[in-house]
XYZ file of C-alpha atoms in Angstrom:
623
model
C 27.107 47.437 -11.509
C 24.994 44.337 -11.825
C 25.305 41.497 -9.346
C 24.406 37.847 -9.737
C 22.363 36.097 -7.116
C 24.155 33.204 -5.431
C 22.947 29.668 -6.180
C 20.284 28.250 -3.888
C 21.524 26.356 -0.822
C 22.004 22.575 -1.067
C 21.778 19.990 1.683
C 22.646 16.604 0.149
C 21.578 14.701 3.271
C 20.144 15.344 6.710
C 23.372 14.015 8.242
C 25.481 16.513 6.278
C 23.298 19.368 7.461
C 23.480 18.247 11.106
C 27.232 17.736 10.965
C 27.833 21.187 9.503
C 25.652 22.891 12.101
C 27.284 20.960 14.957
C 30.784 21.930 13.777
C 29.830 25.576 13.345
C 30.497 25.464 9.607
C 28.401 26.862 6.823
C 25.686 24.353 6.067
C 25.972 22.530 2.717
C 23.756 23.716 -0.084
C 20.456 22.319 -1.367
C 19.400 22.105 -4.993
C 15.795 23.250 -5.331
C 15.189 21.526 -8.690
C 14.767 17.843 -9.475
C 17.565 16.274 -11.506
C 17.008 13.754 -14.333
C 20.015 11.668 -15.420
C 20.558 8.569 -17.551
C 23.294 6.505 -15.873
C 24.348 3.230 -17.493
C 23.352 0.046 -15.712
C 21.531 -3.194 -16.490
C 20.786 -6.665 -15.197
C 20.000 -9.980 -16.854
C 17.079 -12.256 -15.989
C 15.732 -15.286 -17.839
C 13.448 -13.272 -20.109
C 16.177 -10.839 -21.136
C 18.109 -7.734 -20.115
C 16.588 -4.909 -18.094
C 18.259 -1.564 -18.822
C 18.323 1.459 -16.519
C 16.359 4.035 -18.498
C 16.595 7.030 -16.175
C 17.255 8.237 -12.642
C 15.049 11.026 -11.311
C 16.436 12.658 -8.159
C 13.777 14.543 -6.231
C 14.933 17.703 -4.490
C 15.182 16.997 -0.763
C 14.103 19.912 1.419
C 16.330 20.952 4.323
C 14.951 20.986 7.864
C 12.670 23.906 8.534
C 14.501 26.809 10.244
C 12.267 26.392 13.286
C 13.249 22.722 13.578
C 16.236 22.218 15.854
C 18.884 19.998 14.222
C 19.758 16.682 15.851
C 23.345 17.025 17.007
C 25.474 13.881 16.749
C 22.644 11.335 17.038
C 23.448 8.103 18.830
C 22.569 5.157 16.537
C 22.195 2.887 19.576
C 19.890 5.215 21.496
C 16.666 3.659 22.756
C 14.676 6.875 23.082
C 11.900 7.293 20.473
C 13.004 8.946 17.244
C 10.798 11.143 15.021
C 8.882 9.080 12.482
C 10.382 9.154 9.004
C 9.742 7.335 5.749
C 11.507 6.384 2.566
C 10.462 8.103 -0.667
C 6.960 6.781 -1.388
C 5.558 7.028 -4.901
C 2.160 6.656 -6.599
C 1.498 6.409 -10.336
C -1.798 7.471 -11.885
C -3.219 7.418 -15.397
C -6.473 9.260 -16.024
C -7.398 6.779 -18.750
C -8.141 3.134 -18.066
C -5.193 0.996 -19.124
C -5.386 -2.477 -20.574
C -4.741 -5.067 -17.840
C -2.136 -7.798 -18.363
C -3.319 -10.731 -20.533
C -3.071 -13.121 -17.612
C -5.586 -11.011 -15.701
C -8.393 -12.121 -17.966
C -7.741 -15.704 -16.970
C -7.145 -14.916 -13.321
C -10.304 -12.834 -13.070
C -12.380 -15.499 -14.758
C -11.589 -17.886 -11.920
C -12.259 -15.221 -9.301
C -16.036 -15.248 -9.651
C -17.758 -16.958 -6.750
C -20.317 -19.675 -7.253
C -23.840 -18.398 -6.771
C -24.444 -20.621 -3.754
C -21.317 -19.299 -2.025
C -21.963 -15.578 -2.493
C -23.210 -14.195 0.787
C -25.656 -11.758 -0.780
C -27.665 -12.370 -3.951
C -27.026 -8.779 -5.081
C -23.416 -8.780 -4.007
C -22.114 -7.796 -7.419
C -21.483 -4.082 -7.667
C -20.243 -1.967 -10.523
C -17.470 0.519 -9.935
C -16.116 3.159 -12.274
C -12.672 2.198 -11.014
C -11.965 -0.034 -14.012
C -8.245 0.127 -14.404
C -4.855 -0.959 -13.226
C -3.498 0.899 -10.239
C -0.118 1.318 -8.684
C 0.863 3.108 -5.538
C 3.682 4.051 -3.280
C 3.636 1.491 -0.499
C 4.326 -1.753 -2.268
C 0.693 -2.484 -2.988
C 0.548 -5.014 -5.784
C -0.693 -3.596 -9.033
C -4.247 -4.807 -8.880
C -7.472 -4.936 -10.755
C -10.057 -3.051 -8.775
C -12.869 -2.903 -11.259
C -15.945 -4.914 -10.511
C -18.363 -6.447 -12.945
C -21.358 -8.664 -12.880
C -21.344 -12.445 -12.609
C -19.655 -14.068 -15.527
C -17.732 -10.984 -16.571
C -14.011 -11.250 -17.091
C -13.329 -8.853 -14.249
C -15.812 -10.104 -11.719
C -15.018 -10.046 -8.031
C -17.476 -10.223 -5.208
C -17.789 -7.853 -2.274
C -20.450 -5.507 -0.955
C -19.480 -1.902 -0.353
C -17.778 -1.074 2.947
C -20.415 0.086 5.434
C -23.162 -1.307 3.221
C -26.510 -0.801 4.928
C -25.500 2.279 6.916
C -27.238 5.152 5.114
C -25.262 7.670 7.190
C -22.139 6.792 5.189
C -23.642 7.295 1.740
C -21.801 10.056 -0.154
C -23.699 13.150 -1.237
C -25.075 12.878 -4.766
C -25.135 15.778 -7.218
C -27.309 16.241 -10.280
C -24.153 16.394 -12.366
C -22.393 13.017 -11.850
C -19.061 14.642 -12.719
C -19.379 17.247 -9.962
C -17.305 16.607 -6.855
C -17.120 18.405 -3.548
C -13.861 20.311 -3.079
C -11.940 20.865 0.169
C -12.713 24.151 1.879
C -9.267 25.832 2.110
C -7.128 27.333 -0.630
C -3.622 25.950 -0.159
C -1.856 28.693 -2.120
C -3.388 31.408 0.099
C -3.239 29.483 3.349
C -1.787 31.122 6.435
C -1.666 27.821 8.309
C 1.481 27.160 10.307
C 1.279 23.537 9.169
C 2.152 24.433 5.560
C 5.432 26.214 4.914
C 5.248 26.884 1.175
C 3.365 25.859 -1.979
C 5.152 26.156 -5.323
C 3.076 25.761 -8.501
C 4.693 25.506 -11.918
C 4.423 28.793 -13.769
C 3.109 27.026 -16.872
C 0.768 24.691 -14.959
C -2.318 25.457 -17.069
C -0.445 25.051 -20.348
C 1.150 21.781 -19.236
C -2.224 20.356 -18.256
C -3.809 21.442 -21.553
C -0.994 20.046 -23.705
C -0.368 16.745 -21.921
C -1.231 13.399 -23.519
C -4.504 11.942 -22.278
C -2.869 8.564 -21.639
C 0.076 10.059 -19.750
C 1.099 9.048 -16.234
C 1.195 11.318 -13.202
C 3.679 10.685 -10.404
C 3.058 11.683 -6.786
C 5.843 11.374 -4.229
C 6.376 12.218 -0.564
C 9.932 12.770 0.644
C 10.651 14.116 4.131
C 8.561 17.265 4.636
C 7.851 17.699 0.927
C 5.207 16.391 -1.458
C 5.635 16.574 -5.234
C 3.336 16.099 -8.221
C 5.004 15.432 -11.595
C 3.932 14.452 -15.116
C 6.032 11.548 -16.435
C 4.620 12.030 -19.943
C 6.005 15.561 -20.185
C 9.240 16.250 -22.115
C 10.325 18.139 -18.997
C 9.268 15.433 -16.560
C 11.756 16.579 -13.917
C 9.809 19.810 -13.467
C 7.158 19.435 -10.793
C 3.596 20.592 -11.405
C 3.169 21.326 -7.706
C 5.538 21.119 -4.763
C 4.306 21.450 -1.178
C 6.650 22.046 1.751
C 5.315 21.424 5.232
C 6.675 23.169 8.302
C 7.790 20.386 10.618
C 5.606 17.391 9.814
C 7.014 14.700 7.537
C 4.621 13.157 5.030
C 4.941 9.388 5.595
C 2.337 8.037 3.179
C -0.210 9.122 0.593
C -2.788 7.687 -1.786
C -4.774 8.814 -4.839
C -8.476 8.053 -5.205
C -8.985 6.045 -8.416
C -12.785 6.201 -8.111
C -13.159 9.998 -8.170
C -10.277 10.786 -10.547
C -10.994 12.845 -13.655
C -9.343 15.489 -15.814
C -10.733 18.133 -13.467
C -10.551 16.400 -10.093
C -7.890 14.422 -8.187
C -8.394 13.467 -4.536
C -5.158 12.801 -2.634
C -4.804 11.981 1.054
C -1.549 12.345 3.014
C -0.627 10.982 6.438
C 1.965 12.748 8.593
C 4.421 12.129 11.405
C 2.266 14.341 13.639
C -0.757 12.080 13.149
C -2.555 14.706 11.085
C -4.061 13.996 7.669
C -4.540 16.262 4.662
C -7.154 15.801 1.952
C -5.798 17.683 -1.083
C -7.598 18.230 -4.375
C -4.734 18.719 -6.820
C -6.526 20.499 -9.662
C -8.019 23.262 -7.530
C -5.128 23.369 -5.026
C -7.577 23.171 -2.120
C -7.152 21.173 1.056
C -8.680 20.183 4.387
C -6.857 19.075 7.540
C -8.245 16.038 9.353
C -7.333 14.704 12.793
C -6.119 18.231 13.469
C -3.780 18.370 16.463
C -4.401 14.648 16.937
C -7.996 15.023 18.101
C -8.720 11.393 17.135
C -5.238 9.861 17.368
C -1.988 11.649 18.210
C 0.418 9.023 16.841
C 2.053 9.142 13.371
C 0.268 7.705 10.332
C 2.445 4.877 8.986
C 0.192 4.163 5.975
C -2.969 5.595 4.480
C -5.255 4.175 1.765
C -8.611 4.898 0.163
C -11.030 2.059 0.857
C -11.633 0.214 -2.439
C -14.652 1.561 -4.303
C -15.227 4.393 -1.801
C -15.474 8.054 -2.753
C -15.073 9.516 0.729
C -13.791 6.812 3.093
C -10.142 5.999 3.703
C -8.179 3.908 6.189
C -5.206 5.170 8.208
C -2.801 3.009 10.218
C -1.532 4.811 13.303
C 1.643 3.836 15.086
C -0.123 2.942 18.330
C -1.518 -0.195 16.685
C -4.856 1.349 15.664
C -6.656 1.370 12.319
C -8.972 4.353 11.860
C -11.524 4.914 9.095
C -12.096 8.577 8.213
C -14.524 10.383 5.927
C -12.842 13.184 3.998
C -15.948 15.371 4.154
C -16.786 15.002 7.852
C -15.597 17.252 10.656
C -13.424 15.927 13.466
C -14.724 15.376 16.986
C -13.238 14.036 20.196
C -13.910 10.307 20.336
C -14.838 8.694 23.642
C -15.088 4.876 23.524
C -17.391 4.929 26.550
C -20.008 6.766 24.515
C -19.994 4.188 21.760
C -22.394 1.294 21.976
C -20.885 -2.115 21.474
C -21.893 -3.537 18.106
C -22.203 -7.308 17.925
C -21.673 -8.970 14.565
C -24.110 -11.700 13.482
C -25.610 -11.683 16.962
C -22.494 -13.250 18.442
C -20.170 -11.906 21.090
C -16.426 -12.378 21.326
C -15.625 -15.805 22.816
C -14.563 -15.316 26.455
C -11.665 -17.771 26.092
C -10.114 -16.055 23.060
C -6.774 -14.304 23.558
C -6.542 -10.518 22.990
C -4.080 -11.081 20.128
C -6.600 -13.335 18.368
C -9.264 -10.691 17.934
C -9.568 -7.038 17.070
C -11.058 -4.558 19.486
C -13.781 -2.618 17.680
C -13.803 0.678 19.560
C -16.238 2.101 17.029
C -17.983 0.096 14.340
C -18.680 1.214 10.799
C -22.288 0.217 11.539
C -22.530 2.720 14.391
C -25.408 5.195 14.189
C -23.103 7.955 15.408
C -21.639 8.978 12.054
C -22.050 12.748 12.075
C -18.330 13.282 12.654
C -15.014 11.480 12.276
C -13.903 8.831 13.034
C -16.138 6.485 11.068
C -14.615 3.370 12.657
C -11.724 2.503 15.000
C -10.116 -0.939 15.295
C -7.425 -1.570 17.884
C -5.119 -4.419 16.819
C -2.204 -4.282 19.259
C -0.065 -1.929 21.320
C 2.766 -1.872 18.786
C 2.988 0.084 15.563
C 1.334 -1.020 12.353
C 3.902 -0.922 9.553
C 1.770 -1.601 6.481
C -1.532 -2.970 5.213
C -2.911 -4.065 1.851
C -6.430 -4.674 0.515
C -7.120 -7.985 -1.212
C -8.094 -8.041 -4.917
C -11.608 -9.165 -3.977
C -12.075 -5.958 -1.944
C -13.140 -7.968 1.096
C -10.036 -8.642 3.159
C -7.197 -6.687 4.655
C -3.675 -7.932 5.381
C -2.032 -5.930 8.183
C 1.585 -6.321 9.341
C 2.918 -4.968 12.603
C 6.038 -4.398 14.627
C 4.900 -7.181 16.975
C 5.810 -9.750 14.301
C 2.295 -10.649 13.205
C 0.295 -10.482 10.022
C -3.434 -10.242 10.532
C -5.979 -11.132 7.859
C -9.131 -9.136 8.573
C -12.527 -9.359 6.952
C -12.916 -5.600 7.149
C -16.491 -5.694 5.862
C -17.435 -7.731 8.955
C -14.754 -6.147 11.178
C -13.559 -9.638 12.053
C -10.110 -11.189 12.407
C -9.894 -14.415 10.383
C -6.158 -15.223 10.449
C -3.087 -14.495 12.570
C 0.392 -15.359 11.258
C 3.714 -14.983 13.061
C 7.121 -13.901 11.770
C 10.176 -16.088 12.101
C 11.977 -13.230 13.846
C 11.305 -9.551 14.476
C 8.517 -7.513 12.949
C 6.913 -7.547 9.517
C 7.601 -4.402 7.489
C 5.633 -4.759 4.223
C 2.845 -6.841 2.694
C 1.005 -7.409 -0.596
C -1.500 -9.827 -2.159
C -0.994 -11.780 -5.353
C -3.134 -10.576 -8.297
C -5.448 -13.581 -7.942
C -5.728 -13.276 -4.155
C -4.335 -16.769 -3.498
C -1.110 -15.704 -1.806
C 0.178 -12.987 0.491
C 3.785 -11.811 0.653
C 5.335 -10.362 3.789
C 8.791 -8.844 4.174
C 10.371 -8.476 7.558
C 13.183 -7.581 9.882
C 14.452 -11.156 9.628
C 15.661 -10.310 6.076
C 13.178 -12.871 4.725
C 10.139 -12.766 2.492
C 7.387 -15.209 3.436
C 4.814 -16.582 0.988
C 1.530 -17.378 2.736
C -1.573 -19.145 1.448
C -4.500 -17.840 3.542
C -6.873 -20.319 1.891
C -5.017 -23.208 3.508
C -3.598 -21.101 6.368
C -0.157 -22.319 5.345
C 3.338 -20.931 4.971
C 4.352 -21.901 1.423
C 7.998 -20.818 1.436
C 10.528 -18.400 2.851
C 12.583 -16.389 0.373
C 16.199 -15.840 1.324
C 18.252 -13.287 -0.622
C 18.301 -9.973 1.230
C 21.013 -9.024 3.706
C 18.961 -6.469 5.644
C 15.367 -5.551 6.342
C 12.943 -5.976 3.447
C 11.116 -2.682 2.861
C 8.746 -3.319 -0.071
C 7.312 -6.270 -2.018
C 5.135 -6.310 -5.150
C 3.917 -8.830 -7.726
C 4.604 -8.391 -11.434
C 1.163 -9.107 -12.957
C 2.624 -9.117 -16.478
C 4.639 -12.202 -15.561
C 2.030 -14.089 -13.542
C -0.386 -16.755 -14.704
C -2.478 -19.421 -12.967
C 0.543 -21.426 -11.805
C 3.642 -19.236 -12.059
C 4.271 -16.026 -10.174
C 6.898 -13.308 -10.411
C 7.404 -10.768 -7.660
C 10.045 -8.273 -6.690
C 11.417 -6.897 -3.444
C 13.747 -4.162 -2.243
C 15.425 -3.624 1.086
C 17.714 -1.573 3.243
C 20.642 -3.520 1.790
C 20.102 -1.452 -1.411
C 19.231 -4.671 -3.256
C 16.570 -5.330 -5.835
C 15.562 -9.000 -5.891
C 13.294 -10.792 -8.370
C 11.654 -14.106 -7.517
C 9.795 -16.778 -9.491
C 7.764 -19.463 -7.785
C 5.440 -22.275 -8.697
C 3.894 -24.062 -5.716
C 4.149 -27.425 -7.467
C 7.891 -26.962 -7.929
C 8.687 -25.994 -4.337
C 10.465 -28.760 -2.447
C 10.054 -28.944 1.287
C 12.784 -30.499 3.429
C 12.441 -34.270 3.635
C 11.962 -34.119 7.397
C 8.562 -32.505 6.911
C 7.465 -34.289 3.748
C 4.973 -36.416 5.656
C 3.025 -33.389 6.917
C -0.165 -32.618 5.057
C -2.159 -29.441 4.632
C -5.872 -29.430 5.203
C -8.587 -27.164 3.943
C -10.388 -24.599 6.024
C -13.894 -23.238 6.188
C -15.196 -20.721 3.699
C -14.540 -17.890 6.165
C -10.837 -18.001 5.269
C -9.871 -15.053 3.050
C -9.559 -16.074 -0.575
C -11.120 -15.461 -3.910
C -11.578 -19.216 -4.301
C -13.876 -20.231 -1.483
C -15.026 -23.562 -2.866
C -15.080 -26.445 -0.393
C -12.327 -29.033 -0.393
C -13.591 -32.585 -0.499
C -12.409 -35.209 1.933
C -11.494 -32.875 4.785
C -11.184 -34.764 8.023
C -9.987 -33.955 11.539
C -6.910 -36.040 10.805
C -5.718 -33.602 8.136
C -4.889 -30.555 10.212
C -2.365 -27.960 9.119
C 0.566 -27.227 11.445
C -0.217 -24.908 14.331
C -4.003 -25.201 13.934
C -6.813 -27.129 15.569
C -10.306 -27.832 14.318
C -13.197 -28.986 16.492
C -16.625 -29.900 15.230
C -19.858 -29.057 16.981
C -23.487 -28.695 15.987
C -23.157 -30.651 12.800
C -21.180 -28.858 10.115
C -20.133 -25.857 12.210
C -16.372 -25.767 12.555
C -14.265 -23.552 14.777
C -10.692 -22.929 13.748
C -7.724 -21.733 15.742
C -6.734 -18.757 13.625
C -3.304 -18.336 15.225
C -0.706 -19.918 12.951
C 2.374 -20.885 14.967
C 5.899 -20.138 13.769
C 7.239 -22.867 11.492
C 10.862 -23.978 12.074
C 13.140 -23.259 9.144
C 13.723 -26.982 8.695
C 10.032 -27.465 7.852
C 9.679 -24.773 5.186
C 10.914 -24.623 1.607
C 13.583 -21.994 0.911
C 13.244 -20.046 -2.332
C 16.323 -18.322 -3.815
C 15.991 -15.211 -6.016
C 16.388 -15.312 -9.783
C 18.082 -11.927 -9.467
C 19.835 -10.113 -6.635
C 21.344 -6.761 -7.565
C 22.490 -3.647 -5.734
C 20.223 -1.188 -7.532
C 21.175 2.012 -5.716
C 23.739 3.455 -3.341
C 21.137 4.176 -0.673
C 18.544 1.973 1.062
C 15.549 1.231 -1.156
C 11.974 1.603 0.053
C 9.552 1.133 -2.846
C 9.081 -1.060 -5.898
C 6.350 -1.356 -8.504
C 5.864 -2.942 -11.931
C 4.414 -1.308 -15.022
C 3.905 -2.785 -18.462
C 7.076 -1.110 -19.692
C 9.370 -1.168 -16.656
C 10.304 -1.826 -13.055
C 10.479 1.255 -10.837
C 12.244 1.684 -7.490
C 12.875 4.538 -5.081
C 15.500 5.053 -2.375
C 15.722 6.883 0.906
C 17.199 10.135 -0.429
C 14.859 10.536 -3.394
C 16.249 8.631 -6.388
C 13.436 7.157 -8.521
C 14.913 4.686 -10.992
C 13.167 3.188 -14.020
C 14.400 -0.117 -15.484
C 13.042 -0.829 -18.988
C 11.851 -4.352 -19.668
C 13.318 -6.482 -22.449
C 11.409 -5.680 -25.643
C 9.871 -9.146 -26.027
C 9.757 -10.141 -22.346
C 5.942 -9.962 -22.125
C 5.280 -12.326 -24.993
C 5.366 -15.453 -22.852
C 5.296 -14.710 -19.104
C 7.200 -17.321 -17.117
C 7.503 -19.392 -20.301
C 3.761 -20.066 -20.168
C 1.942 -19.998 -23.490
C -1.030 -17.655 -23.567
C -3.945 -18.527 -25.798
C -4.820 -15.398 -27.835
C -8.490 -16.105 -27.180
C -7.809 -15.892 -23.429
C -6.349 -12.439 -23.847
C -9.353 -11.040 -25.704
């Protein structure tokens, strides 16, 4: 007599699993397959109606059998909890996609004047000529670099420029890339629990459209790779289950991507890092057993334009640069020589919070092993960071309630901004590099202008912590900006702002903003005429010595709410039943993800891109 196998177990949530185990009941079941549905929902904004196209529910893995369940957790407990993350998503197209029309105009203004560029040969050409989107709220950005006068010109030397020890190995065949050393499918490592590859993987890769979009997602202790252009998009190409470590962040290298090679890095709750090459299913573990840093990796990113180097934010307040091809070694700060930048030492009267501690410099001659560089920012966790569109600056937000603007090429702190209350949780730059958004535990989004070291506005619309912010480059131009945000209140908010239309409270209308020196992070570093000591921005001081040399207090004090314009959202909608943690914009849609694995796609109105923010685009400007 034939018997039928029972359905696979299903655990809808971690809480349901814990509750069942604690009560001695049979644990709820888990569905091992992703589920694609098309629920009905929509919302209306000025440009038209956005319609919910689909809802992709990623299968959530249960706790590993060796992992003891948390029995009746106390929500008010103060003891440290294991690091977890919302569902983080990255999108990747192997073909270069056409940037938004406004980008041609924004990029044209991004080129620096020849007299301002710090190096005469500062222009570099990267093969990374495309639009990119990732899983941590990074604004969709233009990372290609052209020569002076080109429509996509931005200026920045390569990270670690001048240190020959960091140059990647060159092969005779430019398309040849070094692969990781371990086969993931045959691995006996205790770190990896299981690797599941689609049975028709080769056929799917051969039949897929060349302009299709890959989706990579980390959820709890699982990592999935899907093809959104496939008719069976819910079927994963590869699914990796880790034993106990939760994958908190990941990133795809847009420089080395090809039809035969995809470099992905993943950061884990154990502090370890995996470099995975998706096509060959090979991997290498970095920071193994926390040899460099034992704290969880809150965010991880490839350094713009780099083939091998990536930046990881650890939860002890440290930023670490790794090389994917170097071996790990125990790092001792006492063995590292202090590297002075520009022949200057740190001012003795500067506060620790107003500088970064360079434990190891990228210019160090000791580059045989990882780490490449270590920067200590504070003693509290780093929640997120984001590279500027000019590939020169880094915005870092921390649990200590600060946003730091770092010139990471010089390893120098150039701006320190404070939250109204609590810590900052997410950050992103505007497509033109003029503004920086931060979301925080004060339920607010702040719009900063690093060029003028000014808080432009606070955005009030969320009812809980803001978890992700991103600009919509298809609805931005030189004056008008659209951005979106999601939060733990399950809300999706859309915002429009034009600096000229923001109205500050009358009590502060007499206060003026001054310009700052060219060291301030911005794509537009032209001098402002008529600057005088009498025109000082709030919370800053400028003193003049030795002629034109100016020293600026980089610590921007907290502005009272009565002094800052309040911006309301143009849309506030509960977009899911669970807390949201990621948002991005594509040409066709808005995409969000929630804590338990729902990835929702909202289709744009059919004609919404014709005139972004009601601004008329000259067809010649879009050529």
